[in-house]
Amino acid sequence: MRTQVGIIGAGPSGLLLSQLLHLQGIDTVVLERHSRDYVLGRIRAGVLEHGFADLMREAQVSDRMDAEGEIHDGFDIAYDGKRHRVDLKGLTGGNTVIVYGQTELTRDLYEGRDRMGGVVVHNAEDVTPHAFDGNGSPYLTYRLGEAVHRVDCDFIVGCDGFHGVSRTSIPKDVLKEFETVYPIGWLGVLSRTPPVSKELIYVNHERGFALCSLRSQVLSRYYVQCTLDDNVEDWSDDRFWAELIARLPADAAATIVTGPSIEKSIAPLRSYVAEPMRYRNLFLAGDAAHIVPPTGARGLNSAASDIYYLYHAMVDHYRKGDATGLDRYSERALARVWKGQRFSWWMTRLLHRFPDANDFDRRLQKTELDYLFSSKAAMRSLAENYVGLPF
Ligand code: FAD
Ligand code: DHB
């Protein structure tokens, strides 16, 4: 096979880039390690910035998101038994977020690729990028059963998430890694129950963090902070609901509707950035290059900003023969990535109870929360970051 851009990974980053480039007449092939059902079975992000939504519109896959996604003007932070509203719309001069699940968004992107006859190869094993160091033409190889296949291309884009093959193919002496790991996890439950609140509630409680989120008015998504030793099997539905209720403010605890979980999983919390995001003819985008703890809802949104820069850079290259965007991709993408990192780290420190915190840390966290709730400037800074900084 011959294509212009060979993409590794059919998560939101890979599919969105493929769809956007296709609409500009640029050919792509996407290689995905898992089956389509597996990709669509992952329950992850739920909160989208408008910048992301605009990209979905540009990719002509936004009809369902625009019809079914919920616009949220704000959310609550619960602390010390009180709820404090973060008025996103008022504080940012009209900006909001869209609550629409990553699963749905990925399905929309797949349907877009299907409509246009886009090539997405599933169950591709041993995907390997070759000759991307500028000597010769890049190509990808992969295995389907016994047969090894080859895709020749101009560029390779690694959209293969944190555990993918792209980043680790870059020479060790080129890549600089920045990382911090938090000594806590998130246990998430999806249940077919009406959400306890129309808007999200982030809870800082002495028993640990909790989050009440949703996918629709009949589908709730809840999280509680857990330990790194916890296993999903240790958490029966009854135990989960009891722990969530114990952390909620009284009004929410009294009205929450519980029910059987339809998905339950544990996610570790990590901050990670790899620099640079380009090595010669290999580009990294999304979780392949950076990970945030989920608290600030930045992960998917940071992936979208990478795709925005890379998409425009590729179009400039193919349409105008202008390589500036490609040459500046890493620098531009990383400038925004680091702002998302800062915000996610800050929100994570603000809202969780850390097992290694000392009295000073605890008093500082309380002071940070008191300051936030009493300062419009601090609230505005939170709101500006949560709705997403401009691309
Ligand atoms: P991925 O979604 O990881 O996709 C990578 C793809 O590459 C996968 O399909 C994988 O199978 C494939 N792949 C991997 N290795 C290979 C290989 N060797 N060969 C071929 N294919 C390969 N973000 C937000 O913005 N808002 C939120 O509210 C939010 N909530 C979250 C909640 C949880 C519990 C979690 C875990 C994450 C959350 N995130 C959130 C983060 C968000 O889900 C990720 O940032 C997003 O999935 C990144 O998309 P991606 O396409 O870059 O990577
Ligand atoms: C969800 C996940 C998040 O990390 C977050 O900050 C908000 C919502 C969610 O899955 O709904």
Coordinates of N, CA, C and O in Angstrom, one line a residue, residues 260-347:
P260 N -27.1 -1.0 39.1 CA -26.0 -1.9 38.7 C -25.0 -1.1 37.9 O -25.4 -0.3 37.0
S261 N -23.7 -1.4 38.1 CA -22.7 -0.8 37.2 C -22.7 -1.5 35.9 O -22.9 -2.7 35.8
I262 N -22.5 -0.7 34.8 CA -22.4 -1.4 33.5 C -20.9 -1.4 33.0 O -20.5 -2.0 32.0
E263 N -20.1 -0.6 33.7 CA -18.6 -0.6 33.5 C -18.0 -0.2 34.8 O -18.5 0.7 35.5
K264 N -16.8 -0.8 35.1 CA -16.1 -0.4 36.3 C -14.6 -0.6 36.0 O -14.2 -1.6 35.5
S265 N -13.8 0.5 36.2 CA -12.4 0.3 35.9 C -11.6 1.3 36.8 O -12.1 2.3 37.4
I266 N -10.3 1.0 36.9 CA -9.4 1.8 37.7 C -8.4 2.4 36.8 O -7.8 1.8 36.0
A267 N -8.2 3.7 37.0 CA -7.2 4.4 36.2 C -6.1 5.0 37.1 O -6.5 5.7 38.1
P268 N -4.8 4.8 36.8 CA -3.8 5.5 37.6 C -3.7 6.9 37.2 O -4.2 7.3 36.2
L269 N -3.1 7.7 38.1 CA -2.9 9.2 37.8 C -1.5 9.5 37.5 O -0.6 9.2 38.3
R270 N -1.2 10.1 36.4 CA 0.1 10.3 35.9 C 0.2 11.6 35.1 O -0.7 11.9 34.4
S271 N 1.3 12.4 35.3 CA 1.6 13.5 34.5 C 2.8 13.1 33.7 O 3.8 12.7 34.3
Y272 N 2.8 13.3 32.4 CA 4.0 12.9 31.6 C 4.0 13.7 30.3 O 3.0 13.9 29.6
V273 N 5.2 14.2 29.9 CA 5.4 14.8 28.6 C 6.7 14.3 28.0 O 7.7 14.2 28.7
A274 N 6.6 14.0 26.7 CA 7.8 13.6 25.9 C 8.2 14.7 25.0 O 7.3 15.2 24.3
E275 N 9.4 15.2 24.9 CA 9.8 16.2 24.0 C 11.0 15.7 23.2 O 11.9 15.0 23.8
P276 N 11.1 16.1 21.9 CA 10.2 16.8 21.1 C 9.0 15.9 20.6 O 9.1 14.7 20.8
M277 N 8.0 16.5 20.0 CA 6.9 15.7 19.5 C 7.1 15.4 18.0 O 6.2 14.9 17.4
R278 N 8.3 15.8 17.5 CA 8.6 15.3 16.1 C 10.0 14.9 16.1 O 10.9 15.5 16.7
Y279 N 10.3 13.8 15.4 CA 11.6 13.3 15.1 C 11.7 13.0 13.7 O 11.2 12.1 13.2
R280 N 12.3 14.0 12.9 CA 12.4 13.9 11.5 C 11.0 13.6 10.8 O 10.2 14.5 10.9
N281 N 10.8 12.4 10.3 CA 9.5 12.2 9.6 C 8.5 11.5 10.4 O 7.5 11.0 9.9
L282 N 8.7 11.4 11.7 CA 7.8 10.8 12.7 C 7.2 11.9 13.6 O 8.0 12.6 14.3
F283 N 5.9 12.0 13.7 CA 5.3 13.0 14.6 C 4.5 12.2 15.7 O 3.9 11.1 15.4
L284 N 4.5 12.8 16.9 CA 3.6 12.2 17.9 C 2.5 13.1 18.2 O 2.6 14.4 18.2
A285 N 1.3 12.5 18.5 CA 0.1 13.4 18.9 C -0.7 12.7 20.0 O -0.8 11.4 20.0
G286 N -1.3 13.4 20.8 CA -2.2 12.9 21.9 C -1.4 12.2 23.0 O -0.3 12.5 23.3
D287 N -2.1 11.1 23.5 CA -1.5 10.4 24.6 C -0.2 9.7 24.3 O 0.6 9.3 25.2
A288 N 0.2 9.6 23.0 CA 1.5 9.0 22.7 C 2.6 9.9 23.2 O 3.7 9.5 23.4
A289 N 2.3 11.2 23.3 CA 3.3 12.2 23.7 C 3.1 12.7 25.1 O 4.1 13.2 25.7
H290 N 1.9 12.7 25.6 CA 1.7 13.3 26.9 C 0.4 12.7 27.6 O -0.5 12.4 26.9
I291 N 0.5 12.7 28.9 CA -0.6 12.1 29.7 C -0.8 13.1 30.9 O 0.1 13.7 31.4
V292 N -2.1 13.3 31.2 CA -2.4 14.2 32.4 C -3.3 13.3 33.3 O -4.0 12.4 32.9
P293 N -3.2 13.7 34.6 CA -4.2 13.0 35.5 C -5.6 13.6 35.1 O -5.7 14.7 34.6
P294 N -6.7 12.8 35.2 CA -7.9 13.1 34.5 C -8.7 14.3 35.2 O -9.6 14.8 34.6
T295 N -8.2 14.8 36.3 CA -9.0 15.8 37.1 C -9.4 17.0 36.3 O -10.6 17.5 36.5
G296 N -8.6 17.6 35.5 CA -9.0 18.8 34.8 C -9.7 18.6 33.5 O -9.9 19.5 32.7
A297 N -9.9 17.3 33.1 CA -10.6 16.9 31.8 C -9.8 17.5 30.7 O -10.3 18.0 29.7
R298 N -8.5 17.4 30.7 CA -7.6 17.9 29.7 C -7.1 16.9 28.6 O -6.6 17.3 27.6
G299 N -7.1 15.6 28.9 CA -6.4 14.6 28.1 C -6.8 14.7 26.7 O -6.0 14.9 25.7
L300 N -8.1 14.4 26.5 CA -8.6 14.3 25.1 C -8.5 15.7 24.4 O -8.2 15.8 23.2
N301 N -8.7 16.7 25.2 CA -8.7 18.1 24.7 C -7.3 18.5 24.3 O -7.1 19.2 23.3
S302 N -6.3 18.0 25.0 CA -4.9 18.3 24.6 C -4.6 17.5 23.3 O -3.8 18.0 22.4
A303 N -5.1 16.3 23.2 CA -4.9 15.5 22.0 C -5.5 16.3 20.8 O -4.9 16.4 19.7
A304 N -6.7 16.9 21.0 CA -7.3 17.7 19.9 C -6.5 18.9 19.5 O -6.4 19.2 18.3
S305 N -5.8 19.5 20.4 CA -5.0 20.7 20.0 C -3.8 20.2 19.2 O -3.4 20.9 18.2
D306 N -3.2 19.1 19.6 CA -2.1 18.6 18.7 C -2.6 18.3 17.3 O -1.9 18.7 16.3
I307 N -3.8 17.7 17.2 CA -4.3 17.4 15.9 C -4.6 18.7 15.1 O -4.3 18.8 13.9
Y308 N -5.0 19.7 15.8 CA -5.3 21.0 15.1 C -4.0 21.5 14.5 O -4.0 21.9 13.3
Y309 N -2.9 21.5 15.3 CA -1.6 22.1 14.7 C -1.1 21.2 13.6 O -0.6 21.7 12.6
L310 N -1.2 19.9 13.8 CA -0.6 19.0 12.8 C -1.4 19.0 11.5 O -0.8 19.0 10.4
Y311 N -2.7 19.0 11.6 CA -3.6 19.0 10.5 C -3.3 20.3 9.6 O -3.0 20.2 8.4
H312 N -3.2 21.5 10.3 CA -2.9 22.7 9.5 C -1.5 22.6 8.9 O -1.3 23.1 7.8
A313 N -0.6 22.1 9.6 CA 0.8 22.0 9.1 C 0.9 21.1 7.9 O 1.5 21.4 6.9
M314 N 0.1 20.0 8.0 CA 0.1 19.0 6.8 C -0.5 19.7 5.6 O 0.0 19.5 4.5
V315 N -1.6 20.4 5.8 CA -2.3 21.0 4.7 C -1.4 22.1 4.1 O -1.3 22.2 2.8
D316 N -0.7 22.9 4.9 CA 0.2 23.9 4.4 C 1.3 23.2 3.6 O 1.7 23.7 2.5
H317 N 1.8 22.1 4.1 CA 2.9 21.3 3.4 C 2.4 20.8 2.0 O 3.0 21.1 1.0
Y318 N 1.3 20.1 2.0 CA 0.8 19.5 0.7 C 0.2 20.5 -0.2 O 0.4 20.4 -1.4
R319 N -0.5 21.6 0.3 CA -1.2 22.5 -0.6 C -0.3 23.6 -1.1 O -0.3 24.0 -2.2
K320 N 0.6 24.1 -0.1 CA 1.4 25.3 -0.5 C 2.9 25.1 -0.5 O 3.7 26.0 -0.8
G321 N 3.3 23.8 -0.2 CA 4.7 23.5 -0.2 C 5.4 24.3 1.0 O 6.6 24.5 0.9
D322 N 4.6 24.7 2.0 CA 5.2 25.4 3.1 C 5.4 24.5 4.3 O 4.4 24.0 4.9
A323 N 6.6 24.3 4.7 CA 7.0 23.4 5.8 C 7.0 24.0 7.1 O 7.4 23.4 8.1
T324 N 6.7 25.3 7.2 CA 6.9 26.0 8.5 C 6.1 25.4 9.6 O 6.6 25.2 10.7
G325 N 4.9 25.0 9.3 CA 4.0 24.4 10.3 C 4.5 23.1 10.8 O 4.5 22.8 12.0
L326 N 5.1 22.3 9.9 CA 5.6 21.0 10.3 C 6.9 21.2 11.1 O 7.1 20.6 12.2
D327 N 7.7 22.2 10.7 CA 8.9 22.5 11.5 C 8.6 23.0 12.9 O 9.4 22.8 13.8
R328 N 7.5 23.7 13.0 CA 7.2 24.4 14.3 C 6.2 23.5 15.1 O 5.8 24.0 16.2
Y329 N 5.8 22.4 14.6 CA 4.7 21.6 15.2 C 5.0 21.3 16.7 O 4.2 21.6 17.6
S330 N 6.2 20.8 16.9 CA 6.6 20.3 18.3 C 6.5 21.5 19.2 O 5.9 21.4 20.3
E331 N 7.1 22.6 18.8 CA 7.2 23.8 19.7 C 5.8 24.3 20.0 O 5.4 24.6 21.1
R332 N 4.9 24.4 18.9 CA 3.6 25.0 19.1 C 2.7 24.1 20.0 O 2.0 24.5 20.9
A333 N 2.8 22.8 19.7 CA 1.9 21.8 20.4 C 2.4 21.8 21.9 O 1.5 21.8 22.8
L334 N 3.7 21.8 22.1 CA 4.1 21.6 23.5 C 3.8 22.9 24.3 O 3.5 22.7 25.5
A335 N 3.8 24.0 23.7 CA 3.4 25.2 24.5 C 2.0 25.1 25.1 O 1.8 25.4 26.3
R336 N 1.1 24.5 24.3 CA -0.2 24.3 24.9 C -0.3 23.1 25.8 O -1.0 23.1 26.8
V337 N 0.4 22.1 25.4 CA 0.4 20.8 26.2 C 0.8 21.2 27.7 O 0.2 20.7 28.6
W338 N 1.9 22.0 27.8 CA 2.4 22.3 29.1 C 1.4 23.1 30.0 O 1.3 23.0 31.2
K339 N 0.6 23.9 29.3 CA -0.4 24.7 30.0 C -1.5 23.7 30.5 O -2.0 23.9 31.7
G340 N -1.8 22.7 29.7 CA -2.8 21.7 30.2 C -2.2 20.9 31.3 O -2.9 20.5 32.2
Q341 N -0.9 20.6 31.2 CA -0.2 19.9 32.3 C -0.3 20.7 33.6 O -0.6 20.1 34.7
R342 N 0.0 21.9 33.5 CA 0.0 22.8 34.7 C -1.4 22.8 35.4 O -1.5 22.5 36.6
F343 N -2.4 22.9 34.6 CA -3.8 23.0 35.1 C -4.2 21.7 35.7 O -4.8 21.6 36.8
S344 N -3.9 20.6 35.0 CA -4.3 19.2 35.5 C -3.6 18.9 36.8 O -4.2 18.3 37.7
W345 N -2.3 19.3 36.9 CA -1.5 19.0 38.1 C -2.1 19.9 39.3 O -2.4 19.4 40.4
W346 N -2.5 21.1 39.0 CA -3.0 22.0 40.0 C -4.4 21.5 40.5 O -4.6 21.4 41.7
M347 N -5.2 21.1 39.6 CA -6.6 20.6 40.0 C -6.5 19.3 40.7 O -7.2 19.1 41.7

